[in-house]
Coordinates of C-alpha atoms and ligand atoms in Angstrom, one line a residue:
M1 CA 22.3 -16.5 -30.7
A2 CA 25.5 -15.2 -30.0
L3 CA 24.8 -13.8 -26.2
D4 CA 25.8 -9.7 -26.1
E5 CA 26.7 -9.1 -22.0
I6 CA 25.4 -5.4 -22.6
K7 CA 21.9 -6.2 -24.1
I8 CA 21.3 -8.3 -21.0
S9 CA 21.8 -6.2 -18.8
R10 CA 20.0 -3.4 -20.3
A11 CA 17.1 -6.3 -20.0
I12 CA 17.3 -6.3 -16.9
L13 CA 17.9 -2.7 -16.1
D14 CA 14.4 -1.9 -18.6
R15 CA 11.5 -4.3 -17.4
Y16 CA 13.2 -3.5 -13.2
F17 CA 12.5 0.6 -13.4
N18 CA 9.9 0.1 -15.6
K19 CA 8.8 -2.7 -12.3
L20 CA 9.6 0.0 -10.3
S21 CA 8.2 2.8 -11.6
D22 CA 5.1 1.2 -12.0
C23 CA 5.0 0.7 -8.2
M24 CA 5.5 4.5 -7.3
E25 CA 1.8 4.8 -6.5
L26 CA 0.2 1.6 -5.0
D27 CA -3.4 0.6 -3.4
V28 CA -1.1 -1.1 -1.1
A29 CA 2.1 -0.7 0.2
V30 CA 3.3 -4.0 2.3
V31 CA 7.1 -3.9 4.2
G32 CA 8.5 -7.5 5.0
A33 CA 7.9 -10.3 3.3
G34 CA 6.6 -12.6 6.6
P35 CA 4.2 -14.9 6.2
S36 CA 2.0 -12.3 7.2
G37 CA 3.1 -9.6 5.0
L38 CA 3.4 -12.6 1.9
M39 CA -0.2 -13.7 2.8
A40 CA -1.8 -9.9 2.6
A41 CA -0.1 -9.2 -0.1
F42 CA -1.3 -12.0 -1.9
R43 CA -5.1 -11.5 -1.1
L44 CA -5.3 -8.4 -2.2
A45 CA -3.7 -8.4 -5.2
E46 CA -6.4 -11.1 -6.1
K47 CA -9.4 -9.8 -4.8
G48 CA -7.4 -6.5 -8.2
H49 CA -5.6 -4.3 -5.3
K50 CA -2.2 -3.0 -7.3
V51 CA 0.0 -3.8 -4.3
A52 CA 4.2 -4.6 -4.4
V53 CA 6.3 -5.6 -0.9
F54 CA 9.2 -4.1 0.5
E55 CA 11.5 -6.8 1.6
R56 CA 14.8 -5.6 3.7
K57 CA 16.9 -8.9 2.7
L58 CA 17.9 -11.1 0.1
S59 CA 15.3 -13.8 0.9
I60 CA 11.9 -13.5 1.4
G61 CA 10.4 -15.6 3.9
G62 CA 10.8 -14.3 6.9
G63 CA 10.9 -16.5 10.3
L64 CA 9.0 -18.5 7.8
W65 CA 12.0 -20.9 6.1
G66 CA 13.7 -21.3 9.9
G67 CA 10.8 -23.4 11.5
G68 CA 11.7 -23.4 14.9
M69 CA 15.4 -23.1 15.4
M70 CA 16.4 -24.1 12.1
F71 CA 14.1 -27.2 12.0
N72 CA 12.3 -26.1 9.1
E73 CA 8.7 -27.6 9.9
I74 CA 6.0 -25.5 10.9
V75 CA 3.1 -25.8 13.4
V76 CA -0.4 -24.9 12.7
Q77 CA -3.7 -25.6 14.6
E78 CA -6.9 -26.2 12.9
E79 CA -7.3 -23.2 10.5
G80 CA -4.6 -22.4 10.0
A81 CA -3.3 -25.8 8.6
A82 CA -7.2 -24.9 6.4
I83 CA -5.5 -22.4 5.1
L84 CA -2.5 -24.3 3.8
K85 CA -4.8 -26.7 2.3
N86 CA -6.6 -24.4 0.1
L87 CA -3.6 -22.6 -0.8
G88 CA -2.2 -25.9 -1.9
V89 CA 1.0 -26.6 0.8
G90 CA 0.5 -30.4 1.7
V91 CA -0.4 -30.8 5.7
E92 CA 0.5 -33.6 7.8
E93 CA -1.4 -34.4 11.3
A94 CA 0.4 -34.5 14.2
G95 CA -2.3 -35.6 16.5
E96 CA -4.8 -33.6 18.8
G97 CA -5.7 -30.6 16.5
Y98 CA -1.5 -30.0 16.3
Y99 CA -0.3 -30.1 12.4
T100 CA 2.9 -29.5 10.6
A101 CA 4.0 -28.3 6.8
D102 CA 7.3 -28.1 5.6
A103 CA 8.4 -24.3 5.2
V104 CA 10.2 -24.4 2.7
E105 CA 7.2 -25.7 0.7
C106 CA 4.8 -23.4 2.8
T107 CA 7.6 -19.8 1.8
T108 CA 7.6 -21.1 -1.2
T109 CA 4.5 -22.0 -2.4
L110 CA 2.6 -18.2 -0.6
A111 CA 5.1 -16.1 -2.3
S112 CA 4.3 -17.9 -5.9
L113 CA 0.6 -17.4 -5.4
A114 CA 1.8 -13.6 -4.7
C115 CA 3.8 -12.5 -7.4
K116 CA 1.0 -15.1 -9.9
A117 CA -1.5 -12.5 -8.7
G118 CA 0.0 -9.9 -9.4
V119 CA 2.5 -8.5 -6.1
K120 CA 5.1 -7.0 -7.3
I121 CA 7.8 -8.1 -4.6
F122 CA 11.3 -5.9 -4.5
N123 CA 14.1 -7.7 -1.9
L124 CA 17.1 -5.4 -0.8
V125 CA 15.0 -2.6 -0.3
S126 CA 14.4 -0.9 3.0
V127 CA 12.0 1.0 4.4
E128 CA 13.5 3.6 6.2
D129 CA 10.9 6.2 6.9
V130 CA 6.9 7.2 6.0
M131 CA 5.6 10.2 4.1
V132 CA 2.8 12.0 5.9
R133 CA -0.2 14.2 5.5
E134 CA -2.4 15.7 8.0
N135 CA -2.3 12.8 10.3
R136 CA -2.1 9.8 8.0
V137 CA 1.0 7.6 6.4
T138 CA 0.7 8.5 2.7
G139 CA 3.6 6.6 1.5
L140 CA 6.7 5.3 2.4
V141 CA 10.8 6.0 1.3
I142 CA 12.6 3.5 0.4
N143 CA 16.5 2.6 0.1
W144 CA 19.0 0.1 -1.0
T145 CA 19.0 -2.3 2.1
A146 CA 22.7 -1.8 0.8
V147 CA 22.9 1.5 1.0
E148 CA 21.8 1.2 4.7
M149 CA 24.2 -1.7 5.6
A150 CA 27.0 0.8 4.3
N151 CA 25.1 3.5 6.5
L152 CA 26.6 5.5 3.4
H153 CA 24.8 8.8 2.9
V154 CA 22.6 8.7 -0.1
D155 CA 18.6 9.8 -0.1
P156 CA 15.7 7.7 -0.8
L157 CA 13.0 7.3 -3.0
T158 CA 9.3 7.9 -2.2
V159 CA 6.4 5.4 -3.0
R160 CA 2.8 7.0 -2.5
S161 CA 0.1 4.7 -1.2
K162 CA -3.5 4.3 0.0
F163 CA -2.7 1.8 2.5
V164 CA 0.2 0.8 4.7
I165 CA 0.6 -2.6 6.0
E166 CA 3.5 -2.9 9.0
A167 CA 4.0 -6.6 8.9
T168 CA 8.0 -6.0 9.9
G169 CA 7.3 -8.8 13.1
H170 CA 8.6 -8.4 16.1
A171 CA 10.8 -5.5 15.1
T172 CA 8.1 -2.9 14.6
E173 CA 9.9 -0.9 12.3
V174 CA 7.6 1.4 10.3
L175 CA 5.3 2.1 13.7
K176 CA 9.0 2.7 15.6
V177 CA 9.9 5.5 12.8
I178 CA 6.4 7.2 12.9
Q179 CA 6.4 7.1 17.4
R180 CA 10.1 8.5 16.7
K181 CA 10.1 11.6 14.2
G182 CA 6.2 12.7 15.0
D183 CA 4.6 13.7 18.0
A184 CA 1.4 11.8 17.1
K185 CA -0.6 9.4 19.4
L186 CA -0.3 5.5 17.5
L187 CA -3.8 3.7 17.3
T188 CA -2.7 2.1 21.0
E189 CA -4.0 2.9 24.5
S190 CA -1.2 4.9 25.4
G191 CA -0.4 6.2 22.2
Q192 CA 3.0 4.1 21.3
I193 CA 4.2 1.1 21.1
A194 CA 3.0 -1.5 24.0
G195 CA 6.0 -3.6 23.4
E196 CA 6.2 -7.4 22.7
R197 CA 5.7 -9.9 25.9
S198 CA 7.4 -13.0 26.3
M199 CA 5.9 -16.5 25.3
W200 CA 3.0 -17.2 25.2
A201 CA 1.4 -19.6 22.5
E202 CA -2.0 -19.9 23.0
V203 CA -2.8 -16.6 23.8
A204 CA 0.0 -14.7 21.4
E205 CA -2.2 -16.8 18.5
D206 CA -5.5 -15.6 19.7
T207 CA -4.8 -12.0 20.1
T208 CA -2.5 -12.0 16.7
L209 CA -5.9 -11.4 15.3
K210 CA -7.7 -9.0 17.5
N211 CA -4.6 -7.9 17.1
T212 CA -4.7 -6.9 13.3
R213 CA -6.0 -3.6 12.9
E214 CA -5.1 -0.1 11.8
A215 CA -2.5 1.8 14.3
F216 CA -2.2 4.5 12.7
P217 CA -4.4 6.3 10.5
G218 CA -3.4 4.5 7.2
V219 CA -1.2 1.8 8.6
Y220 CA -2.5 -1.6 9.3
V221 CA -0.3 -3.7 11.7
A222 CA -0.1 -7.7 10.4
G223 CA 1.9 -10.5 12.3
M224 CA 4.4 -10.6 14.9
A225 CA 4.0 -6.7 14.6
A226 CA 0.6 -7.0 16.0
N227 CA 1.3 -8.2 19.1
A228 CA 4.2 -6.1 19.5
T229 CA 2.8 -2.9 18.6
F230 CA -0.5 -3.8 21.0
G231 CA 1.6 -5.6 24.0
S232 CA 0.8 -9.1 23.6
F233 CA 3.1 -12.0 23.7
R234 CA 4.9 -13.6 21.1
M235 CA 3.7 -17.3 20.2
G236 CA 7.1 -19.2 18.3
P237 CA 7.5 -21.4 16.0
I238 CA 3.4 -22.0 15.5
F239 CA 2.0 -20.0 12.2
G240 CA -2.0 -20.4 11.9
G241 CA -2.0 -17.0 13.5
M242 CA 0.5 -15.4 11.2
L243 CA -1.6 -16.8 7.9
L244 CA -5.0 -15.9 9.6
S245 CA -3.0 -12.1 10.6
G246 CA -2.4 -11.5 6.8
E247 CA -6.0 -12.8 5.2
R248 CA -7.8 -10.5 8.4
V249 CA -5.8 -7.5 6.7
A250 CA -6.7 -7.6 3.7
K251 CA -10.1 -8.2 3.6
L252 CA -9.9 -5.1 6.2
I253 CA -8.5 -3.0 4.4
H254 CA -10.2 -4.0 0.7
E255 CA -13.2 -3.0 2.8
R256 CA -11.9 0.5 3.1
L257 CA -10.8 0.2 -0.5
S258 CA -14.0 -0.4 -1.1
A259 CA -15.9 1.8 0.4
Ligands
48F1 O1 8.8 -11.7 11.1 P1 8.5 -11.6 10.3 O2 8.6 -13.0 9.5 O3 7.7 -11.5 10.4 P2 5.5 -12.0 10.4 O4 5.1 -11.8 9.1 O5 6.0 -13.3 10.9 C1 7.3 -13.7 12.3 C2 7.6 -15.3 12.0 O6 8.3 -15.2 11.4 C3 7.6 -15.8 13.4 C4 7.0 -16.1 14.7 C5 4.9 -16.1 14.1 O7 4.9 -18.0 14.2 O8 6.7 -15.4 15.9 O9 8.6 -14.8 14.0 O10 4.8 -11.0 11.6 O11 8.7 -11.2 8.7 C6 9.2 -10.1 8.9 C7 9.9 -9.4 7.9 O12 10.2 -7.6 7.7 C8 11.1 -7.5 7.5 C9 12.1 -8.7 7.9 O13 13.6 -8.7 6.8 C10 11.4 -9.9 7.0 O14 11.8 -10.5 5.7 N1 11.8 -6.2 7.1 C11 11.7 -5.9 8.5 N2 11.9 -4.7 8.8 C12 11.8 -4.0 7.6 C13 12.0 -4.9 6.5 C14 12.4 -3.0 7.1 N3 12.3 -1.7 7.3 N4 12.1 -2.8 5.8 C15 12.0 -3.8 4.8 N5 12.1 -5.2 5.7

């Protein structure tokens, strides 16, 4: 077969634009392809919901790739180990209730499971704003990361979604934009993002789960963003809370979508 560069280019364009166009109306739009976002997307797609993930970077996985300080192993406790084993990730005992897993295997397995369950992942796309109707978020405003990086004056596109998952990690970018642009109050004690506190792994792992909830009508926070929103601690390279948070937010939204 003679290769035709134009056919190659057209195949990419047609397929991509069909994919993007099909994701203009979603059940759940996930912002951030870190461990909590990927886990949430996977579990929701498994239940048959239409889910897309928007990730600013070229690579997906967020902070999961790098383990701790670039030593690409992660630590989980009993519950996190059970989740990883269930996903098919190899887990090693490190004694006294600690387990380790290869960060690359975790990231690639999670991403693969999400894709195979039907999640569409759009990397190199940044969420710069949200759509709001009557004090409820109804979708995302997206643009190419390259546009954002070059600070070009190019208008964005929009995606409608029944629910949004804010999984942007430490940055809490979705809630920051809601806080900055609206005079609406967040569902936190002060009505504002409480802000992340310094490292305290034990408390942080626990509160991540409690803080995984609706933070503005239509927007659920998961992962590190949950602790940053509700004013809890960071936990460093222990990742069980991220996976559990992803599962929890998927369960909460599934219940809402099924009501
Ligand atoms: O930071 P990240 O991995 O979030 P997470 O799921 O996990 C946190 C852990 O990695 C670790 C930790 C706990 O163990 O403290 O840090 O909470 O992934 C967040 C992803 O969101 C992307 C960002 O590039 C990263 O991959 N992101 C952030 N802002 C935007 C975004 C945005 N505005 N649009 C699209 N993607």
